[in-house]
Coordinates of C-alpha atoms and ligand atoms in Angstrom, one line a residue:
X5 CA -89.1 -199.0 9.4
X6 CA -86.7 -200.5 12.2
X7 CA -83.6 -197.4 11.3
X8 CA -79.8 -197.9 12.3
X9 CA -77.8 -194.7 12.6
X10 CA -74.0 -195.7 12.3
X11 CA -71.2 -193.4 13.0
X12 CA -68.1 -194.7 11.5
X13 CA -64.7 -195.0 13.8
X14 CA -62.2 -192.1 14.1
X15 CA -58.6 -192.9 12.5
X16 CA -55.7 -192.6 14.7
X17 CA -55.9 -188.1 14.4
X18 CA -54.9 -185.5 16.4
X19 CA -59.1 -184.9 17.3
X20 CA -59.6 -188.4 17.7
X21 CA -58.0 -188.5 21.1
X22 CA -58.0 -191.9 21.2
X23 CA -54.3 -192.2 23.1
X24 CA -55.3 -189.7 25.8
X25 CA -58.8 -191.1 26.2
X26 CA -58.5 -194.1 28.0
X27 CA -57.0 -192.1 31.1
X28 CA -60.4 -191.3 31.8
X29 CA -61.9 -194.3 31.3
X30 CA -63.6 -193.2 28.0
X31 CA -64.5 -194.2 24.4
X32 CA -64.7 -191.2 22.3
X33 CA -63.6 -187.8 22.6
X34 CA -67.5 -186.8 21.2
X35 CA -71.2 -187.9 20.7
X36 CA -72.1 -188.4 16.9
X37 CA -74.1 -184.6 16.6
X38 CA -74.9 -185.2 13.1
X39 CA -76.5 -188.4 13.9
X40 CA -78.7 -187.3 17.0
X41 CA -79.5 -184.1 14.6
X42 CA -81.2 -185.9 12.3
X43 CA -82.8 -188.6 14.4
X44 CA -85.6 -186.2 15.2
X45 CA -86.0 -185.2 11.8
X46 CA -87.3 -189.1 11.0
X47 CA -91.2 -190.1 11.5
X48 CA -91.6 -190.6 15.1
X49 CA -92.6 -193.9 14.6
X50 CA -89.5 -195.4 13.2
X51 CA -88.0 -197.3 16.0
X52 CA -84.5 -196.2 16.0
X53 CA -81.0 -197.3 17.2
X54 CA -77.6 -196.0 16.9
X55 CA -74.3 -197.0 16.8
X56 CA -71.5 -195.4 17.3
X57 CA -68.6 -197.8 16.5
X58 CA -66.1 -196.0 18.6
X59 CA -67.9 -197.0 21.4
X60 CA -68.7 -200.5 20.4
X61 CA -68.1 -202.7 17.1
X62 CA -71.7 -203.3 15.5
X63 CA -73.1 -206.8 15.5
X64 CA -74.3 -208.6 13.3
X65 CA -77.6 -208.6 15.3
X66 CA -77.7 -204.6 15.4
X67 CA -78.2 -205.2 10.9
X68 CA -80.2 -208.0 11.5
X69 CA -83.3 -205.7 13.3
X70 CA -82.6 -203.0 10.8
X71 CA -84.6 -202.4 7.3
X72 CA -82.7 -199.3 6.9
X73 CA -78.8 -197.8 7.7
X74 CA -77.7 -194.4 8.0
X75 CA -74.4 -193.4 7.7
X76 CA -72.8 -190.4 8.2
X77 CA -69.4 -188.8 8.2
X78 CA -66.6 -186.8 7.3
X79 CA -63.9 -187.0 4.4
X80 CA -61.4 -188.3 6.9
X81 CA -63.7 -191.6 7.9
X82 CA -64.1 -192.6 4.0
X83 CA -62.8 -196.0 4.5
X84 CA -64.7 -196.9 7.4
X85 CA -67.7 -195.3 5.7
X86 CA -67.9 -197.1 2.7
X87 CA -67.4 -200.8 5.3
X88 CA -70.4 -200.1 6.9
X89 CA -72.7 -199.0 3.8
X90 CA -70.8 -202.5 1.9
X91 CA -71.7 -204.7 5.6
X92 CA -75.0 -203.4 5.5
X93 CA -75.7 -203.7 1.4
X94 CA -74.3 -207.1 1.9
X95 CA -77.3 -208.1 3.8
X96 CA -79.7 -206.5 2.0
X97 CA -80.6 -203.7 3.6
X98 CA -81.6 -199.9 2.3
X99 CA -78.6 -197.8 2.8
X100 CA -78.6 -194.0 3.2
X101 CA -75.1 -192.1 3.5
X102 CA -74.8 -188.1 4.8
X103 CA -72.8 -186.0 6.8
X104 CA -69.9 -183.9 5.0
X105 CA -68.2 -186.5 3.8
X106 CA -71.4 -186.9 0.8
X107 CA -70.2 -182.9 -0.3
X108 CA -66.4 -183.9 -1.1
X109 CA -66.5 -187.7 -2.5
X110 CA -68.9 -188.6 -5.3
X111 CA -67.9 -192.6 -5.6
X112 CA -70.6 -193.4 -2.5
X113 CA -73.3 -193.5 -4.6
X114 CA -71.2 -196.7 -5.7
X115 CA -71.8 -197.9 -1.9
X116 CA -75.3 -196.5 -0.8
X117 CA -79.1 -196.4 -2.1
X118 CA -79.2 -192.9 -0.9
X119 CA -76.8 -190.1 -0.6
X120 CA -78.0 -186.9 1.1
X121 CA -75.6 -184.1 -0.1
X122 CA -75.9 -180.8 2.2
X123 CA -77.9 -179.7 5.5
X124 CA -80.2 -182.2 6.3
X125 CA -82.8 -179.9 7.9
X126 CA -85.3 -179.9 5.1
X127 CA -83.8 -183.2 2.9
X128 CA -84.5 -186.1 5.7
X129 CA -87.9 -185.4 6.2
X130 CA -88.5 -185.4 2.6
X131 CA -86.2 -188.6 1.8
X132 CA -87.9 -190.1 4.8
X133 CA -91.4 -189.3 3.0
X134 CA -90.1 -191.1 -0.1
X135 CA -88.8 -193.8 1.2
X136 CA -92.3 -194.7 3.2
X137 CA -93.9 -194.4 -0.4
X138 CA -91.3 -196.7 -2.0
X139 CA -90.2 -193.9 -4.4
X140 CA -87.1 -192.7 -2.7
X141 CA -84.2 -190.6 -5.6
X142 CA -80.7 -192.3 -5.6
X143 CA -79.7 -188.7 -4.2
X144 CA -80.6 -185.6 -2.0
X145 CA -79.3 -182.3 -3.0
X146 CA -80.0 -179.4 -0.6
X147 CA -81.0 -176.6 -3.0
X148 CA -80.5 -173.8 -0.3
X149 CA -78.8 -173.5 3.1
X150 CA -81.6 -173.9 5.7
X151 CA -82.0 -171.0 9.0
X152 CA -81.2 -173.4 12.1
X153 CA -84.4 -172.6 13.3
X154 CA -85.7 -175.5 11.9
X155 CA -82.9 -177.7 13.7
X156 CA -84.3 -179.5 16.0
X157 CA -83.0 -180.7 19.7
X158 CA -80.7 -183.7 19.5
X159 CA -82.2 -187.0 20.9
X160 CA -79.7 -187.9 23.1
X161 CA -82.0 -190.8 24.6
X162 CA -79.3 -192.7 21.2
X163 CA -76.4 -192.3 23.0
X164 CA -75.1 -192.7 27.0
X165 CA -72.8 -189.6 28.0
X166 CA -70.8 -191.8 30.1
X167 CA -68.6 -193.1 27.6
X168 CA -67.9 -189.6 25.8
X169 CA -64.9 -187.1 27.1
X170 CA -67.5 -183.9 26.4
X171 CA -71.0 -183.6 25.1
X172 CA -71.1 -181.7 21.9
X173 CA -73.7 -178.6 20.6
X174 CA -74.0 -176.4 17.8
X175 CA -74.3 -173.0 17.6
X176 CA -73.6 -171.4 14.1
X177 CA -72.8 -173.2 10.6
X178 CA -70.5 -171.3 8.1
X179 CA -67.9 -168.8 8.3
X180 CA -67.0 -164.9 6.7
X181 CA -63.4 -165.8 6.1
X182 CA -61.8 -166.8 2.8
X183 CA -59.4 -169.0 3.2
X184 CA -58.3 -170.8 0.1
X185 CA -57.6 -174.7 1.6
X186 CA -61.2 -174.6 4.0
X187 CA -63.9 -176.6 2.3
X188 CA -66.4 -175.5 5.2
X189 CA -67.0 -172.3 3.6
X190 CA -67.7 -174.5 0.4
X191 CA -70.0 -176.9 1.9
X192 CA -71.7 -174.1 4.8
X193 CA -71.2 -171.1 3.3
X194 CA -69.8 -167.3 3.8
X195 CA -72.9 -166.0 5.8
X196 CA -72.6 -167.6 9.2
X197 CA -76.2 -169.1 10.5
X198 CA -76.7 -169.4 14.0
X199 CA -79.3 -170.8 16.3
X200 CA -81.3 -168.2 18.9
X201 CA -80.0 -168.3 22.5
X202 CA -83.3 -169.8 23.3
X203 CA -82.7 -173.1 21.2
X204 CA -79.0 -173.3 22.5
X205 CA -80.3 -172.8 26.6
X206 CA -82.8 -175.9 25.8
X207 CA -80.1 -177.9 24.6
X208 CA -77.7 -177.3 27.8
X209 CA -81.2 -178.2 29.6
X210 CA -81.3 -181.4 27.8
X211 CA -77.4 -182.1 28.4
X212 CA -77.8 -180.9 32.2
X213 CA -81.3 -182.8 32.5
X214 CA -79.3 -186.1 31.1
X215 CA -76.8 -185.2 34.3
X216 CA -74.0 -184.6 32.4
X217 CA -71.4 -182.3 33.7
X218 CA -68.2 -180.9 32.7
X219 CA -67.1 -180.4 29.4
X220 CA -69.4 -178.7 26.4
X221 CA -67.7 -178.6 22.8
X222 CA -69.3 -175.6 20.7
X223 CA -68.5 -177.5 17.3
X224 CA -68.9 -174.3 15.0
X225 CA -66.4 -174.0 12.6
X226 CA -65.9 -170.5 13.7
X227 CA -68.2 -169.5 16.7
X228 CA -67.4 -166.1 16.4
X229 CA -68.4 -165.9 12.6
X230 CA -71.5 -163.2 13.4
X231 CA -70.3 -161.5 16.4
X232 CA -73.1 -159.0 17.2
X233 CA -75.2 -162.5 17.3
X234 CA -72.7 -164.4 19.7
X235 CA -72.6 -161.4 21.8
X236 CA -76.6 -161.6 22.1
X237 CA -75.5 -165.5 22.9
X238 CA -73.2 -165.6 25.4
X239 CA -74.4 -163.5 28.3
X240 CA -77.5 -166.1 28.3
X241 CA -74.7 -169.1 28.5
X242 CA -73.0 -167.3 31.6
X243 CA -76.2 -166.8 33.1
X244 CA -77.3 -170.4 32.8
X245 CA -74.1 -171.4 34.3
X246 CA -74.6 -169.5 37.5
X247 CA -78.0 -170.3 38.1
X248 CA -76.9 -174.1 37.9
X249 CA -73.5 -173.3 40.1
X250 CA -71.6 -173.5 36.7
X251 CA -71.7 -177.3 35.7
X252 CA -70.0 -176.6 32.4
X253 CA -67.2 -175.5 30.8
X254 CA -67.3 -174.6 27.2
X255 CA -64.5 -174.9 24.0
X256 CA -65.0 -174.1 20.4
X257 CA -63.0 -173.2 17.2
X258 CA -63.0 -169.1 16.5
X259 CA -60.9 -167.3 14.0
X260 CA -58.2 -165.1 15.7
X261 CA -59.2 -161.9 15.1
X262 CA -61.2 -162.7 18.5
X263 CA -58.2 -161.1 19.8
X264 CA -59.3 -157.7 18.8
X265 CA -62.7 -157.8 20.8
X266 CA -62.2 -157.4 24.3
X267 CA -65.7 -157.1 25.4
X268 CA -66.2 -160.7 23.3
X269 CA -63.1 -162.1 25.5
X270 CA -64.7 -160.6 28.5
X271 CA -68.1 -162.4 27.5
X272 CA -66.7 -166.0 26.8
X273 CA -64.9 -165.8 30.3
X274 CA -67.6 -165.0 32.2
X275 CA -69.5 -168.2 30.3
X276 CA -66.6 -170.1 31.2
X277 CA -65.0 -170.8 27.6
X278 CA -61.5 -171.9 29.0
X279 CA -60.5 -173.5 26.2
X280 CA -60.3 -172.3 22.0
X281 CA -58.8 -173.9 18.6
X282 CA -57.7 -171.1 16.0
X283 CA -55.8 -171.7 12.9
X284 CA -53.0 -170.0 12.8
X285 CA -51.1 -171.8 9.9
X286 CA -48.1 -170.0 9.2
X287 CA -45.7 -166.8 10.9
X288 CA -45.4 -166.4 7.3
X289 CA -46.8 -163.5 6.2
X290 CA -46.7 -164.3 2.6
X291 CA -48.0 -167.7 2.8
X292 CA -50.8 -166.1 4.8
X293 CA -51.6 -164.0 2.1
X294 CA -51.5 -166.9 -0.6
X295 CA -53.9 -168.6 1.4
X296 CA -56.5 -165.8 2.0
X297 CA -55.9 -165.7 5.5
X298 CA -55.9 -161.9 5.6
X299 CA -57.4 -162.1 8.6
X300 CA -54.0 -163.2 10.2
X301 CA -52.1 -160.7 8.4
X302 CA -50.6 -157.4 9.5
X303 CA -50.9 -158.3 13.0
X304 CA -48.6 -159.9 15.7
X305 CA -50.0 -163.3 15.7
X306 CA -48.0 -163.9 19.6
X307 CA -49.6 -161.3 20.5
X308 CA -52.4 -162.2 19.6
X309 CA -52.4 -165.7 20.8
X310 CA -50.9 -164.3 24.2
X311 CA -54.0 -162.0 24.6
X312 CA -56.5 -164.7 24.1
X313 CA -54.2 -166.9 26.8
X314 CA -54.8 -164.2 29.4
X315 CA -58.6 -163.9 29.5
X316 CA -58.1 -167.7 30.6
X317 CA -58.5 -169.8 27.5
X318 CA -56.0 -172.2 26.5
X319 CA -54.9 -171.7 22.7
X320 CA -55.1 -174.5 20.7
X321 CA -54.2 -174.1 17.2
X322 CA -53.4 -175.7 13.6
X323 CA -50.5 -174.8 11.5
X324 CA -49.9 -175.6 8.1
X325 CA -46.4 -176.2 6.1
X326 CA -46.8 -176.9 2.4
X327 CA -47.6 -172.9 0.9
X328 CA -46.2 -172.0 -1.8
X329 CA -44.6 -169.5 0.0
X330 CA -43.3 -170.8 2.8
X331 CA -39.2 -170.3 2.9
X332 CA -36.5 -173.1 3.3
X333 CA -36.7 -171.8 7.1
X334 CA -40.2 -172.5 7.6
X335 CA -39.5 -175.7 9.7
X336 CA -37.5 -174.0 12.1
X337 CA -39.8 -171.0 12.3
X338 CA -43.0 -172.9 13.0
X339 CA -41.0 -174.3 16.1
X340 CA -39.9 -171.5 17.3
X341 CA -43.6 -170.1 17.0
X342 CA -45.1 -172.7 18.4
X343 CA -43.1 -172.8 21.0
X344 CA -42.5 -169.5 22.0
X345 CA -46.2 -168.9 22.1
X346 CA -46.8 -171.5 25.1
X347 CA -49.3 -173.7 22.5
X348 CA -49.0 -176.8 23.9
X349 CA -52.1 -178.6 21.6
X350 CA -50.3 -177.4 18.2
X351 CA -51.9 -179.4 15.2
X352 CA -49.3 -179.1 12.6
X353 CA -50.3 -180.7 9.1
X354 CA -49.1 -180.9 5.5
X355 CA -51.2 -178.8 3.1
X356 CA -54.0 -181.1 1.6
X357 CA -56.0 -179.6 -1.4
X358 CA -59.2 -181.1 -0.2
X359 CA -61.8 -181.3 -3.3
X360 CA -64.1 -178.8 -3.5
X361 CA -62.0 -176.0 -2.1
X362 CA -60.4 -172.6 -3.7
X363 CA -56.9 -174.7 -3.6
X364 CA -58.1 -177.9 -5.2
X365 CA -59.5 -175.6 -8.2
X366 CA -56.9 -173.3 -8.4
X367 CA -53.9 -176.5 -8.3
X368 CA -55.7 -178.3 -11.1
X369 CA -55.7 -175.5 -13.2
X370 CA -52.0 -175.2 -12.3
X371 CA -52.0 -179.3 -13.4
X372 CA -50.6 -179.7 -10.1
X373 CA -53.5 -182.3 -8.2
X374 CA -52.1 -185.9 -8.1
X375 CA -54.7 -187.3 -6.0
X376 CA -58.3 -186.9 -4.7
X377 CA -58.1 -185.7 -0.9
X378 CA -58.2 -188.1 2.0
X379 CA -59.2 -185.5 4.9
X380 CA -56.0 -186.7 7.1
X381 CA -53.1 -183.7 7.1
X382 CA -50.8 -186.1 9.1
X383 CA -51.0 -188.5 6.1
X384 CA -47.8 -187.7 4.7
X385 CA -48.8 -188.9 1.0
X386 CA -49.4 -184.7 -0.6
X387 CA -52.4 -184.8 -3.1
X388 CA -50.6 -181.9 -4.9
X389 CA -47.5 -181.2 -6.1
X390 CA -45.7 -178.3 -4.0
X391 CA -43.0 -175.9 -5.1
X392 CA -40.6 -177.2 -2.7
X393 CA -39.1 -180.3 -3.1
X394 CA -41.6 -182.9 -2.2
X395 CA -39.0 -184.9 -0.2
X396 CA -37.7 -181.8 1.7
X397 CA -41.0 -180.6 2.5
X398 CA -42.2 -184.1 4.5
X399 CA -38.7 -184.8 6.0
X400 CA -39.0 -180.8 7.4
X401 CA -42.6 -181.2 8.8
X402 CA -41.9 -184.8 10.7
X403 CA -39.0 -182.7 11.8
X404 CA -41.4 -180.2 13.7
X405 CA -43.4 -182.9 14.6
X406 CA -39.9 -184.8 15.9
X407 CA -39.0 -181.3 17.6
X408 CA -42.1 -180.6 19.4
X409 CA -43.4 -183.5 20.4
X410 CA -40.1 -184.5 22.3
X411 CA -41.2 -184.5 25.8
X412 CA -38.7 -181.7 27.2
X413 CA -40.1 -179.8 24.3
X414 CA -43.3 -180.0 25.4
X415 CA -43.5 -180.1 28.9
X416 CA -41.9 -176.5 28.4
X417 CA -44.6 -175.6 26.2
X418 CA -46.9 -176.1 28.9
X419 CA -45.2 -174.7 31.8
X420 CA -44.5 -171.7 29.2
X421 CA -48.7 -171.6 29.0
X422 CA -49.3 -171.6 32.8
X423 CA -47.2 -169.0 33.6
X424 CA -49.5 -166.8 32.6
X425 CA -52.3 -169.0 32.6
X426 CA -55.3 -167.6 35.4
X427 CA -58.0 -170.1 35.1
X428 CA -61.4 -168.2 35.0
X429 CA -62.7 -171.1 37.2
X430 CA -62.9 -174.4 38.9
X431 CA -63.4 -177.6 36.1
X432 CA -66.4 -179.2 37.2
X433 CA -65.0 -182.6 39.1
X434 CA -65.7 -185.9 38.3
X435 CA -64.5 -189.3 39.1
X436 CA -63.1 -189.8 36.0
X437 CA -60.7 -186.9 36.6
X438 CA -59.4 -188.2 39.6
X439 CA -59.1 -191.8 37.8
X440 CA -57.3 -190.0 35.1
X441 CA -55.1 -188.5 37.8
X442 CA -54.1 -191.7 38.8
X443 CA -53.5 -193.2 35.6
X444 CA -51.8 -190.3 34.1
X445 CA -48.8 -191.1 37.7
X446 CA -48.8 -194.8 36.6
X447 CA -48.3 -194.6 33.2
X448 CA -46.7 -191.2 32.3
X449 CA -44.7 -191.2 35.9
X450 CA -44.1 -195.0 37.1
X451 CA -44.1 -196.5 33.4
X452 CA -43.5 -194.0 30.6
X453 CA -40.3 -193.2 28.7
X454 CA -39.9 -189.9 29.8
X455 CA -40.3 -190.5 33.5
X456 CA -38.0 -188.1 34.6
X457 CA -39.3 -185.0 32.5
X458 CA -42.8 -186.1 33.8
X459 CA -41.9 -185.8 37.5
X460 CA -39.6 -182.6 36.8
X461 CA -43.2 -181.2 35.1
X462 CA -45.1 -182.6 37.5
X463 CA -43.3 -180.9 40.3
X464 CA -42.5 -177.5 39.2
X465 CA -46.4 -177.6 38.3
X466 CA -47.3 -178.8 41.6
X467 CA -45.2 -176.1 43.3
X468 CA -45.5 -172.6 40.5
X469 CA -48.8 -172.9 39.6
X470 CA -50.8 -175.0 42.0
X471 CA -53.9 -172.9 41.2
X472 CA -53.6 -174.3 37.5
X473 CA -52.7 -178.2 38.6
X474 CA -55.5 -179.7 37.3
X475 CA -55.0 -177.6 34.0
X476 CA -51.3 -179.1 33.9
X477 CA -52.3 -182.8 34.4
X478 CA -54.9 -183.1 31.7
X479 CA -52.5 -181.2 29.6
X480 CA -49.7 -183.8 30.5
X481 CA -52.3 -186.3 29.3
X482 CA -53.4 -184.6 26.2
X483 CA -49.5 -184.7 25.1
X484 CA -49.2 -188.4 25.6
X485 CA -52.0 -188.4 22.9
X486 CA -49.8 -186.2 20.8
X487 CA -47.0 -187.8 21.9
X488 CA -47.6 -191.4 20.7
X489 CA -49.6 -190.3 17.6
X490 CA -46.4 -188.3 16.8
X491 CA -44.0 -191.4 17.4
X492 CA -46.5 -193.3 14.5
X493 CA -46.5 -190.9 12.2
X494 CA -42.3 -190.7 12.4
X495 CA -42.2 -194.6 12.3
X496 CA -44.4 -194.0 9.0
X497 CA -42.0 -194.8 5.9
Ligands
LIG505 S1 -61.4 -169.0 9.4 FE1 -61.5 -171.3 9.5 S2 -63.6 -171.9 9.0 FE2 -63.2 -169.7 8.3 S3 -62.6 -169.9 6.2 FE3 -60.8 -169.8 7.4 S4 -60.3 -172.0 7.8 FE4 -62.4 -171.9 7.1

């Protein structure tokens, strides 16, 4: 059974990249990890391709050798989702849809022979085992959460690394937290499952063996979910990397109470982490608390944020307007947050009640849901009605977005992050850094808009924190993504 795996393009997001990308000459910020998952999970002698159309558009010859598509996603690709599973019905062929996205929208099954709802582990193999006897069910439900011991190694012979920003791996599924808008505790659970340090050293062996180097994205929702288990993890990742003369660097998503741990902090700099997204959401303490984000609470979140900073990471973070909570001030005091706390990657979105989550159920009991999620927080359509005005609420979040993404703004952002910024170690360097050099002086210093704050960044970078340079250009380049997304998203009626 000739099997196309198809991973549907990104939308113009914040973690699509896309602006920022093409400074180093690449297509997508990430491999399709889902995908390359399952691929081993399918009877070795399926022949199998995969396309991943943000790196090229599939052909009509790519459907033409195929009997059988697989699709997978998340909520936010839904529309380019349901394309590719219409393209591919359209010519006949058996259509299988998976991924998150099958967990939040039930109208695939409209679109797809197959829908694989849930962790794949156990529900390919057995779908794959169906289909070969011509009895395959309309759907796969995964009746328990499976131990990632039985995920296997990626097969990254699908993909060439050249054309992605960083590699991608995954360490732990699920998370302890609570918080009322996150559908990955719905769809991964409370009790975080990890892989052993064995399984995760083979697949930096694969990556390394495929000769990539540089960047490694640890896509747990919250990597430090089991800590005792991470902390059994991560001395093997900072050994690996010195035995190999350190060819990666590593980033993932972690709650913040990572703050508290210094011998974690310690751990993840000596495995060179230097980058880490958090959500933050909200200084709001009460909004915090309506959202069962106690972890955030009765802390000093700068603090906080400022500790993390100093063990060499780079804080990204998400914030959140839209709480119930949240004052007529809250514009003005995310700002001030987010700038005062040297975040220069902030992700600020409108609340979405994304189905399936604590908020979804508890706004439809409130009769307050107007529409089904669409997994973008920059979309500024709300799927909820919110206690403040709707009106005030999206003209005072593009006004943070107006505010922050000015490039003065900033550009003083980032210089307010490398103050204090000590990087734990020298970036692996590749070509495509130095091309990205280049093109970030032509078109953010000899073309762009805001020429002058460029070169005024660009010097006082060059000069104050020459040990952090390279950290200063590819964050000049990340905020032209930000930058240019944010200009869209204002022009947006
Ligand atoms: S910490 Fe992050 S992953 Fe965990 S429940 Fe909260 S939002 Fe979800």
């Amino acid at each position: 059974m000739n099997t196309l795996l198809l991973y549907p393009e990104w939308p113009d997001t914040y973690w699509s990249f896309k602006h920022a990308l093409p400074f180093e000459g690449k297509r997508s910020a990430y491999p399709p990890l889902g995908l390359l998952t399952i691929a081993p999970l399918l009877p070795r002698h399926w022949p199998k391709r995969l396309v991943d159309t943000n790196i090229r558009p599939l052909k009509d010859a790519d459907l033409q050798w195929a009997d059988l598509v697989m699709v997978s996603g998340m909520l936010v690709h839904k529309p380019e989702v349901v394309r590719l599973l219409d393209r591919a019905r359209a010519r006949g062929l058996t259509t299988v849809v998976g991924g998150p996205i099958t967990s939040s929208v039930a109208e695939l099954a409209e679109h797809a022979d197959h829908v694989v709802i849930g962790e794949a582990e156990e529900l390919i193999p057995a779908l794959a085992d169906d289909l070969e006897r011509g009895r395959a069910k309309p759907v796969y439900q995964a009746a328990e959460k499976p131990g990632l011991d039985k995920t296997p190694l990626p097969d990254l012979s699908l993909i060439d690394p050249r054309y992605y920003s960083a590699m991608a791996i995954q360490y732990s599924r699920g998370c302890p937290f609570t918080c009322e808008f996150c559908d990955i505790i719905e769809i991964y659970g409370r009790r975080p499952r990890t892989k052993s340090p064995a399984q995760v050293v083979a697949e930096l062996d694969q990556l390394y063996e495929r000769k990539w180097r540089g960047s490694v994205f640890i896509v747990d929702d919250n990597f430090i979910g089991n800590k005792k288990k991470v902390k059994e993890l991560l001395p093997a990742l900072a050994d690996w990397n010195q035995r190999r003369r350190n060819p990666f660097t590593f980033f993932t998503e972690a709650s913040l109470n990572l703050s508290d741990d210094p011998e974690l902090l310690e751990m993840m700099k000596a495995a060179r982490f230097n980058r880490v997204f958090m959500g933050i959401e909200t200084p709001v303490e009460a909004s915090l608390k309506e959202a069962h984000k106690l972890q955030n609470t009765r802390r000093s979140l700068m603090e906080s944020v400022k500790r993390i900073q100093s063990y060499g990471m780079e804080v990204m973070a998400g914030f959140i307007v839209g709480f119930d909570n949240d004052p007529e001030d809250i514009f003005d005091r995310q700002v001030e947050f987010i700038q005062e706390s040297g975040i220069p990657l902030a992700m600020v979105g409108l609340l979405l009640a994304l189905p399936g989550t604590q908020l979804y159920r508890r706004l439809m009991k409130e009769g307050r849901i107007v529409e089904e999620g669409h997994g973008n927080n920059m979309d500024l359509r709300l799927n909820f009605i919110p206690k403040m005005n709707p009106q005030r609420l999206v003209e005072g979040y593009r006004s943070i977005l107006a505010r922050i993404y000015q490039p003065e703004a900033y550009y003083e952002r980032v210089l307010r992050f490398l103050e204090q910024f000590k990087p734990v170690c020298h970036t692996h360097r590749s070509w495509s850094d130095y091309k990205a050099f280049l093109r970030s002086i032509w078109k953010q210093g000899l073309r762009g808009d805001s020429r002058r704050s460029y070169w005024k960044f660009f010097l006082e970078a060059a000069t104050r924190y020459r040990h952090a340079f390279d950290t200063a250009i590819t964050l000049a380049i990340m905020g032209y993504h930000f930058q240019t997304l944010t200009r869209t998203v204002l022009e947006e009626q």
